Structures are given as structure tokens and as C-alpha cells.
Amino acid sequence: MFPIGDDQVKGGYKPIFAYAIIVLNVLVFIFQVTLSPAQLEQFIGNYGTVPAQITQGHHLISLFSSMFLHGGWMHLIGNMTFLWVFGDNIEAVIGNLNFLLFYFIGGLAASAAHILAGPDSIVPAIGASGAIASVLGAYIVMFPASKIKILVIYFFSSFYIPAIFFLGIWIIQQLLNGFFSLGASATEDQSSGIAWWAHIGGFAFGLIAGIVARWSIEHRGPATNTGETV
């Protein structure tokens, strides 16, 4: 099941940064595919987040650069589709600069959770999914009744589902896999290729930020017409 649309916020701020981040991720990936396998491995090693290096205070810039790297077309398409579907509503309500700060702090929170789960790992972590998970966490509390249009790829058909159900299922999957990974060996955990705790950490940060944002909006009066989605 793949999200392809949602109830759009009417009015509000234009999602400048949500769309700009998508464009930047695509451009970086296009650069990645021009590299040879050896060059790509070095590029990922230099700009991906390696927990063992971060815990020693090295290559801290990789906490930011890793958010723009992806391991393949499906990795990129999946992450950017989620950001396209869910990010614009968040930015429309909280504002452009607030969204940019929220996105990057969410990415840092996701990296912190990933590093805490495996501080000695020497495997680079890449991808925007941790930051995007924070967007999902905020969305579920700010727009729980929003209808998400889901594409079932196997049947090539679509249907609508409330955001609270779709995102609730998503985070339950992350939690289950995250807790199972704690009991796995380092090799087994790395073989999945997914930083589950980055997703969980990002989502948790997004929940908190979303609660604060919703409280702030409700007490100052909404600046946008969000219908029944908030």
C-alpha cells in the first residue's frame, strides 16, 4: 500500500521548503548515479551517518548530509512520495521557516535514536526517512481525520483511509521491527538495510512537535482554513 494523496489544507503557507527538499534530494541522487561503484561507496562513507564516528565527535556534518542520500530509486521514490503527500499540509499550517527547522531537528532526533540503538555500528545510515518520520508523527496529531488516498500496487486500485489508521499501522510496524532488531545480532540487524529506530525516534519527535503546534493553533486561532482535517 502506497500513499498517493490526502485532504489538502485550504489556504495557508505555500509548501516551498517541502517541495524544495524533494527537488534537492532528487538532484543529489542524480549525482549519485553518475558515480562509479567505488566512488559511490566513498561518497556514502564520507556523507552518511556512521554511529561509531558520531559518538567520538567526528564527521558531525554527516548528521545533515545523510538526509539527502539514498540507496536506490525505490528508496528515493518512497521517501519523496511520503514527503510530498504529508509535508505540504504541515508547512501550510506552521509556516515555511518553522517547517524547515522542524524537518531538520526531526532528522537529528531520528539520527540520535538510531545512534543510541547501535552506538558502535560502522555502517553508514542514509536517507530522509528519519526526518520524514517526524512529519508523519506531526501529521497524525494535527490531521487525524484527514483522508489518505492509498494505492494498492498489486491490484493497481486505490481507496481512502483515515490518517490515524494508516499512520498508526505504519508506526506499529516500525516499533515491532525496532524491538526485534534489538535482540538480533549485528549482522542480522544490518542485513535488513533499514534504520528502524531512526523512524521511531523521528516519529516520536514529530508527535511532540505536532501536539505543541496543534495546541498553539487552537489557542491563537487557526491562520488557515483547514476544514475538518485538524
Short mmCIF file of C-alpha atoms in Angstrom, two decimals:
data_model
loop_
_atom_site.label_atom_id
_atom_site.label_comp_id
_atom_site.label_asym_id
_atom_site.label_seq_id
_atom_site.Cartn_x
_atom_site.Cartn_y
_atom_site.Cartn_z
CA MET A 1 0.00 0.00 0.00
CA PHE A 2 1.38 3.36 -1.06
CA PRO A 3 0.03 6.84 -0.16
CA ILE A 4 -0.61 9.00 -3.23
CA GLY A 5 -2.75 11.85 -1.87
CA ASP A 6 -4.60 13.39 1.06
CA ASP A 7 -7.05 16.12 2.05
CA GLN A 8 -5.33 19.40 1.23
CA VAL A 9 -5.26 22.36 3.60
CA LYS A 10 -7.08 25.30 2.02
CA GLY A 11 -5.05 28.49 2.16
CA GLY A 12 -2.09 28.85 4.45
CA TYR A 13 1.59 28.98 3.54
CA LYS A 14 2.83 27.61 0.24
CA PRO A 15 4.88 24.43 0.80
CA ILE A 16 8.07 26.00 -0.54
CA PHE A 17 10.53 24.07 1.59
CA ALA A 18 8.74 20.71 1.43
CA TYR A 19 8.95 20.80 -2.36
CA ALA A 20 12.47 22.30 -2.37
CA ILE A 21 13.70 19.43 -0.18
CA ILE A 22 12.21 16.95 -2.65
CA VAL A 23 13.98 18.66 -5.57
CA LEU A 24 17.30 18.74 -3.70
CA ASN A 25 17.05 15.04 -2.82
CA VAL A 26 16.38 14.18 -6.46
CA LEU A 27 19.35 16.28 -7.65
CA VAL A 28 21.70 14.65 -5.13
CA PHE A 29 20.53 11.20 -6.22
CA ILE A 30 21.10 12.06 -9.89
CA PHE A 31 24.66 12.97 -8.88
CA GLN A 32 24.98 9.65 -7.04
CA VAL A 33 24.10 7.61 -10.13
CA THR A 34 26.89 9.30 -12.08
CA LEU A 35 29.48 7.87 -9.67
CA SER A 36 31.32 4.62 -10.15
CA PRO A 37 30.70 1.88 -7.53
CA ALA A 38 33.96 2.75 -5.78
CA GLN A 39 33.23 6.47 -5.84
CA LEU A 40 29.71 5.90 -4.56
CA GLU A 41 30.97 3.76 -1.69
CA GLN A 42 33.40 6.50 -0.71
CA PHE A 43 30.71 9.17 -1.08
CA ILE A 44 28.32 7.27 1.19
CA GLY A 45 31.12 6.64 3.67
CA ASN A 46 32.00 10.33 3.78
CA TYR A 47 28.49 11.79 3.97
CA GLY A 48 26.43 9.02 5.57
CA THR A 49 25.96 8.96 9.35
CA VAL A 50 28.27 6.39 10.96
CA PRO A 51 27.26 5.97 14.64
CA ALA A 52 30.75 4.99 15.80
CA GLN A 53 32.16 8.20 14.33
CA ILE A 54 29.42 10.44 15.75
CA THR A 55 29.84 9.06 19.28
CA GLN A 56 33.52 10.02 19.03
CA GLY A 57 32.65 13.53 17.87
CA HIS A 58 33.77 13.06 14.26
CA HIS A 59 32.03 13.89 10.95
CA LEU A 60 29.11 15.64 12.66
CA ILE A 61 28.16 17.30 9.38
CA SER A 62 27.05 13.85 8.20
CA LEU A 63 24.04 14.16 10.51
CA PHE A 64 22.71 16.67 7.96
CA SER A 65 24.24 15.43 4.72
CA SER A 66 22.92 11.90 5.23
CA MET A 67 19.34 13.23 4.98
CA PHE A 68 19.90 13.86 1.27
CA LEU A 69 21.42 10.49 0.31
CA HIS A 70 19.50 7.42 -0.86
CA GLY A 71 20.38 3.83 -1.59
CA GLY A 72 18.34 3.36 -4.75
CA TRP A 73 15.45 4.58 -6.87
CA MET A 74 12.77 2.90 -4.76
CA HIS A 75 14.31 4.29 -1.57
CA LEU A 76 14.21 7.78 -3.07
CA ILE A 77 10.72 7.46 -4.59
CA GLY A 78 9.23 6.05 -1.39
CA ASN A 79 10.66 8.78 0.82
CA MET A 80 9.84 11.64 -1.54
CA THR A 81 6.27 10.41 -2.06
CA PHE A 82 5.67 10.39 1.70
CA LEU A 83 7.14 13.90 1.98
CA TRP A 84 5.04 15.13 -0.95
CA VAL A 85 1.81 13.69 0.49
CA PHE A 86 2.27 14.66 4.14
CA GLY A 87 4.76 17.53 4.25
CA ASP A 88 2.77 20.22 2.45
CA ASN A 89 -0.09 20.27 4.98
CA ILE A 90 2.34 20.63 7.87
CA GLU A 91 4.18 23.52 6.20
CA ALA A 92 0.89 25.18 5.19
CA VAL A 93 -0.14 25.39 8.85
CA ILE A 94 3.09 26.02 10.80
CA GLY A 95 4.83 28.25 8.24
CA ASN A 96 7.83 27.96 5.97
CA LEU A 97 10.78 28.62 8.29
CA ASN A 98 9.13 26.73 11.13
CA PHE A 99 8.73 23.72 8.83
CA LEU A 100 12.37 23.86 7.73
CA LEU A 101 13.56 23.93 11.35
CA PHE A 102 11.11 21.21 12.33
CA TYR A 103 12.24 18.97 9.45
CA PHE A 104 15.94 19.17 10.25
CA ILE A 105 15.51 18.88 14.01
CA GLY A 106 13.30 15.86 13.37
CA GLY A 107 16.08 14.36 11.26
CA LEU A 108 18.58 14.94 14.07
CA ALA A 109 16.21 13.33 16.59
CA ALA A 110 15.90 10.34 14.28
CA SER A 111 19.69 10.03 13.98
CA ALA A 112 20.04 10.28 17.76
CA ALA A 113 17.65 7.35 18.24
CA HIS A 114 19.50 5.31 15.60
CA ILE A 115 22.87 6.01 17.21
CA LEU A 116 21.61 5.17 20.71
CA ALA A 117 20.30 1.83 19.40
CA GLY A 118 23.72 0.92 17.97
CA PRO A 119 26.47 3.35 19.05
CA ASP A 120 29.30 1.08 17.85
CA SER A 121 27.94 0.49 14.34
CA ILE A 122 30.30 1.35 11.48
CA VAL A 123 27.59 1.05 8.81
CA PRO A 124 26.65 4.43 7.27
CA ALA A 125 22.98 5.37 7.66
CA ILE A 126 21.49 7.34 4.77
CA GLY A 127 18.09 8.59 3.71
CA ALA A 128 15.45 11.17 4.52
CA SER A 129 13.13 8.68 6.20
CA GLY A 130 14.00 9.73 9.76
CA ALA A 131 13.15 13.38 9.08
CA ILE A 132 10.06 12.32 7.13
CA ALA A 133 9.00 10.12 10.06
CA SER A 134 8.86 13.30 12.15
CA VAL A 135 6.49 14.76 9.55
CA LEU A 136 4.29 11.67 9.89
CA GLY A 137 4.29 11.98 13.69
CA ALA A 138 3.15 15.60 13.49
CA TYR A 139 0.56 14.77 10.84
CA ILE A 140 -1.17 12.08 12.89
CA VAL A 141 -1.94 14.53 15.72
CA MET A 142 -2.61 17.60 13.57
CA PHE A 143 -4.71 15.91 10.86
CA PRO A 144 -6.01 12.61 12.33
CA ALA A 145 -9.26 12.70 10.32
CA SER A 146 -7.59 13.58 7.02
CA LYS A 147 -8.35 11.00 4.33
CA ILE A 148 -5.26 9.40 2.80
CA LYS A 149 -5.58 8.02 -0.72
CA ILE A 150 -3.84 4.66 -0.84
CA LEU A 151 -2.68 2.88 -3.98
CA VAL A 152 -2.60 -0.91 -3.75
CA ILE A 153 0.14 -1.62 -6.26
CA TYR A 154 -0.61 -5.34 -6.59
CA PHE A 155 -4.19 -4.68 -7.74
CA PHE A 156 -3.47 -1.19 -9.16
CA SER A 157 -6.53 0.17 -7.38
CA SER A 158 -6.94 2.88 -4.74
CA PHE A 159 -9.09 3.66 -1.71
CA TYR A 160 -9.22 6.21 1.14
CA ILE A 161 -8.33 5.58 4.78
CA PRO A 162 -8.21 7.99 7.77
CA ALA A 163 -4.71 9.23 8.50
CA ILE A 164 -4.84 7.97 12.08
CA PHE A 165 -5.30 4.39 10.84
CA PHE A 166 -2.73 4.48 8.06
CA LEU A 167 -0.04 6.16 10.13
CA GLY A 168 -0.98 4.13 13.20
CA ILE A 169 -0.32 0.91 11.25
CA TRP A 170 2.91 2.38 9.92
CA ILE A 171 4.36 3.21 13.35
CA ILE A 172 3.29 -0.14 14.82
CA GLN A 173 5.30 -1.84 12.06
CA GLN A 174 8.32 0.31 12.89
CA LEU A 175 8.03 -0.42 16.62
CA LEU A 176 7.76 -4.16 16.12
CA ASN A 177 10.75 -4.29 13.78
CA GLY A 178 12.70 -1.93 16.01
CA PHE A 179 12.25 -4.06 19.11
CA PHE A 180 13.02 -7.27 17.21
CA SER A 181 16.22 -5.68 15.90
CA LEU A 182 17.42 -5.09 19.48
CA GLY A 183 17.64 -8.83 20.00
CA ALA A 184 19.31 -9.54 16.68
CA SER A 185 22.98 -9.90 16.04
CA ALA A 186 24.81 -7.01 14.41
CA THR A 187 24.94 -8.90 11.09
CA GLU A 188 21.22 -9.72 11.14
CA ASP A 189 20.30 -6.16 12.08
CA GLN A 190 22.42 -4.66 9.31
CA SER A 191 21.10 -7.10 6.71
CA SER A 192 17.63 -5.55 6.84
CA GLY A 193 19.06 -2.30 5.48
CA ILE A 194 16.51 -0.26 7.46
CA ALA A 195 17.25 2.01 10.42
CA TRP A 196 14.06 1.21 12.35
CA TRP A 197 14.99 3.29 15.39
CA ALA A 198 15.58 6.35 13.23
CA HIS A 199 11.96 6.03 12.10
CA ILE A 200 10.76 5.59 15.68
CA GLY A 201 12.82 8.49 17.02
CA GLY A 202 11.72 10.81 14.24
CA PHE A 203 8.07 9.87 14.69
CA ALA A 204 8.25 10.42 18.47
CA PHE A 205 9.72 13.87 17.96
CA GLY A 206 7.02 14.65 15.40
CA LEU A 207 4.28 13.60 17.82
CA ILE A 208 5.57 16.02 20.45
CA ALA A 209 6.06 18.85 17.97
CA GLY A 210 2.63 18.19 16.47
CA ILE A 211 0.94 18.35 19.87
CA VAL A 212 2.67 21.67 20.60
CA ALA A 213 1.75 23.05 17.16
CA ARG A 214 -1.87 21.97 17.46
CA TRP A 215 -2.16 23.48 20.95
CA SER A 216 -0.65 26.73 19.69
CA ILE A 217 -3.01 26.90 16.71
CA GLU A 218 -6.09 26.16 18.80
CA HIS A 219 -5.20 28.86 21.34
CA ARG A 220 -4.31 31.61 18.91
CA GLY A 221 -6.95 30.74 16.29
CA PRO A 222 -6.06 28.97 13.03
CA ALA A 223 -4.45 31.11 10.35
CA THR A 224 -5.72 28.81 7.62
CA ASN A 225 -8.93 27.10 6.70
CA THR A 226 -8.12 23.50 7.50
CA GLY A 227 -11.70 22.21 7.37
CA GLU A 228 -12.23 19.05 9.36
CA THR A 229 -8.72 17.73 8.97
CA VAL A 230 -7.32 19.37 12.12
#
